[in-house]
Coordinates of C-alpha atoms in Angstrom, one line a residue:
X1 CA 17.4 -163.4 196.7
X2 CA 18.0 -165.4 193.6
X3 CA 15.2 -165.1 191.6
X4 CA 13.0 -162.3 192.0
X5 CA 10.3 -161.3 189.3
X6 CA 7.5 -157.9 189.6
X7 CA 4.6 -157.4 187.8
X8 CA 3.5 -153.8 188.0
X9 CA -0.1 -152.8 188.5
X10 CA -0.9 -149.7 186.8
X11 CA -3.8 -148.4 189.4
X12 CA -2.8 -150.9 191.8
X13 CA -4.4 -154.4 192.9
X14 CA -8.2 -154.2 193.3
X15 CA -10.7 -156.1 195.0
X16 CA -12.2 -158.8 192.5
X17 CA -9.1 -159.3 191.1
X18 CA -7.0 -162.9 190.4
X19 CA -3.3 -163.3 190.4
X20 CA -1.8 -166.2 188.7
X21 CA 1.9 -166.5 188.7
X22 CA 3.3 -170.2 187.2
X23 CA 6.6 -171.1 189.4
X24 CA 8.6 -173.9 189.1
X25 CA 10.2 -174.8 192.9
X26 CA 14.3 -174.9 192.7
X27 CA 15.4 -178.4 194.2
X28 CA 17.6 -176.6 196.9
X29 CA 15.2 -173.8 198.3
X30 CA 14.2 -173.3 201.7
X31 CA 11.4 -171.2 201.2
X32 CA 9.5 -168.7 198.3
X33 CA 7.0 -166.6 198.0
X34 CA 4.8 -164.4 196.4
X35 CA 3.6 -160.6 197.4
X36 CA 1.9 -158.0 196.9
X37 CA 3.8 -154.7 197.7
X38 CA 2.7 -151.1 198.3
X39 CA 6.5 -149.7 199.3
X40 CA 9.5 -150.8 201.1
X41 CA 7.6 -150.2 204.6
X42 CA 4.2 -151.6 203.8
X43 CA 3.4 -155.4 202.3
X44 CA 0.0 -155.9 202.4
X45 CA -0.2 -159.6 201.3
X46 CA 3.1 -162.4 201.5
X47 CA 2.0 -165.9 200.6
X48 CA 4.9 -168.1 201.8
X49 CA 5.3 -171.7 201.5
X50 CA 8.4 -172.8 203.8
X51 CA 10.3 -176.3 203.0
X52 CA 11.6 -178.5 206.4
X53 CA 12.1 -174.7 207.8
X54 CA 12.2 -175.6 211.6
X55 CA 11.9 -179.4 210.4
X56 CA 8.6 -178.9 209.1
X57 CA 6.8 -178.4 205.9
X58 CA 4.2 -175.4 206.0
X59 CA 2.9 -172.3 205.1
X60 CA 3.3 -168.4 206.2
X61 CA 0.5 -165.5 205.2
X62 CA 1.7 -162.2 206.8
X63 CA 1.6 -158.4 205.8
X64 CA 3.9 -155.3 206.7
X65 CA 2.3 -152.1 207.9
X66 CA 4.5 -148.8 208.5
X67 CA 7.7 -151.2 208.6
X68 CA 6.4 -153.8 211.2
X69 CA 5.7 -157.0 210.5
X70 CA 2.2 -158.2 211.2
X71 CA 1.3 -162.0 213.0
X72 CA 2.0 -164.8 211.2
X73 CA -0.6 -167.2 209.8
X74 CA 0.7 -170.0 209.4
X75 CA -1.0 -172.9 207.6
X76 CA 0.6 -177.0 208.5
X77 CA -1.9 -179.3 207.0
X78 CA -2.3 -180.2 203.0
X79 CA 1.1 -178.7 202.4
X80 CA 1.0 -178.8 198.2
X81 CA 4.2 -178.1 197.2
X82 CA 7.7 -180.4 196.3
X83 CA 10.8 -179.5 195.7
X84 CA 12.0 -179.3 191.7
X85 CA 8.0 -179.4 190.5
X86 CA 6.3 -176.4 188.9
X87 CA 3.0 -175.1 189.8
X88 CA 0.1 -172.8 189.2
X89 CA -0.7 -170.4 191.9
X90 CA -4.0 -168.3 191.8
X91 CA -4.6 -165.7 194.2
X92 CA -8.4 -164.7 194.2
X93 CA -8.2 -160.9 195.9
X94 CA -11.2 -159.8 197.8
X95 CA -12.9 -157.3 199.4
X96 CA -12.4 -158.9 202.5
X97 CA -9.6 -161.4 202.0
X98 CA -7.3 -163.2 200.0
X99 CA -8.3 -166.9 198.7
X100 CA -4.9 -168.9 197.3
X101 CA -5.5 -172.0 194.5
X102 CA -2.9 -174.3 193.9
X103 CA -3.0 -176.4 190.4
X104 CA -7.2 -175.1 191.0
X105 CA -7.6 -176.5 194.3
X106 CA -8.1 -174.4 197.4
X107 CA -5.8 -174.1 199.7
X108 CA -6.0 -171.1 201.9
X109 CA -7.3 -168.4 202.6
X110 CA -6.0 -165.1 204.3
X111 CA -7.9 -162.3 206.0
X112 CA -5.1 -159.7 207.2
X113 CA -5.9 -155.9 208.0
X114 CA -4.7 -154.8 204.8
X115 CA -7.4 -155.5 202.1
X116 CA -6.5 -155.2 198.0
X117 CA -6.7 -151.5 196.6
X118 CA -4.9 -149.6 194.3
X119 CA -2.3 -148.6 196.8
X120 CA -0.7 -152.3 196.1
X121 CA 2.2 -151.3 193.4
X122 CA 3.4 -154.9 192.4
X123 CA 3.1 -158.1 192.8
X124 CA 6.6 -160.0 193.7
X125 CA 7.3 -163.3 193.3
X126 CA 11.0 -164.7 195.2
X127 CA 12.8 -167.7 195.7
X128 CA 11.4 -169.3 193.0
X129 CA 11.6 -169.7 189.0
X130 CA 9.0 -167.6 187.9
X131 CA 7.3 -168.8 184.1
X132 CA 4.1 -166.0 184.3
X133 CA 2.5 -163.9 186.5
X134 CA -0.5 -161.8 185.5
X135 CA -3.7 -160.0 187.0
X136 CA -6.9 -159.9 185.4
X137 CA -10.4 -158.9 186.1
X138 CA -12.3 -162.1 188.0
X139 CA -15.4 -163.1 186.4
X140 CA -18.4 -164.3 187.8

C-alpha cells in the first residue's frame, strides 16, 4: 500500500483506551483503513471504510485470528466519508467492544471475539494520508 503509518504501543492496546488518528482521504482511493495488529497472523480490530467498492459506499469491521479472516461486519447506512476531505477518527477501545467517532459523532460500533489487551502491538493506519495517530488513557 501507499501510505502506511504505525504507532507502537509499548504494553499493547488496553481496554479503556481511545485511538485518534487524523487522515486526510486521497481523491483516487478505493478503500483505507485503520488496525490494530498483534502479528502478521492475528488482527484483532480493522476499521475499513470502502469507496464505490462493488458500486457502493460502505464500511467493513473484521479481525484476523491464527491467519483466518473473521466475518465481515459491514456497516451501509450514514457513510461519513468523501474523497480528498480529511477527518478525525476516534476509536473508543473497550472491554467488550470497539465504539468508532468520526469528526465526534458516533458511527459504529464493533463487538468481534478479539477484545483490546496488551497483546495488540500497533496500531496501523493504510490507504490514507495519515496527519496523527495517538492513544491515550480515556477519561471518565
Amino acid at each position: 500500500m501507499e501510505h502506511y503509518n504505525k504507532l507502537y504501543l509499548n504494553g499493547g492496546l488496553k481496554p479503556n483506551t481511545l485511538v485518534t488518528v487524523y487522515v486526510e482521504i486521497p481523491k483516487d482511493t478505493p478503500r483505507f483503513g485503520v488496525e490494530f495488529v498483534q502479528d502478521k497472523e492475528n488482527t484483532p480490530f480493522v476499521f475499513n471504510p470502502r469507496f464505490n467498492y462493488h458500486k457502493k459506499l460502505y464500511t467493513v469491521c473484521n479481525h484476523k485470528k491464527n491467519n483466518r479472516w473473521g466475518t465481515e461486519m459491514e456497516k451501509t447506512d450514514g457513510f461519513p466519508f468523501q474523497l480528498g476531505k480529511k477527518y478525525k477518527i476516534d476509536i473508543q477501545c473497550l472491554a467488550e467492544s470497539y465504539k468508532v467517532y468520526v469528526n465526534g459523532k458516533f458511527y459504529l460500533e464493533y463487538k468481534g471475539p478479539v477484545k483490546p489487551g496488551k497483546h495488540i502491538k500497533y496500531v496501523g493506519v493504510w490507504g490514507a494520508r495519515t496527519d496523527y495517530i495517538a492513544a491515550s488513557p480515556m477519561h471518565s
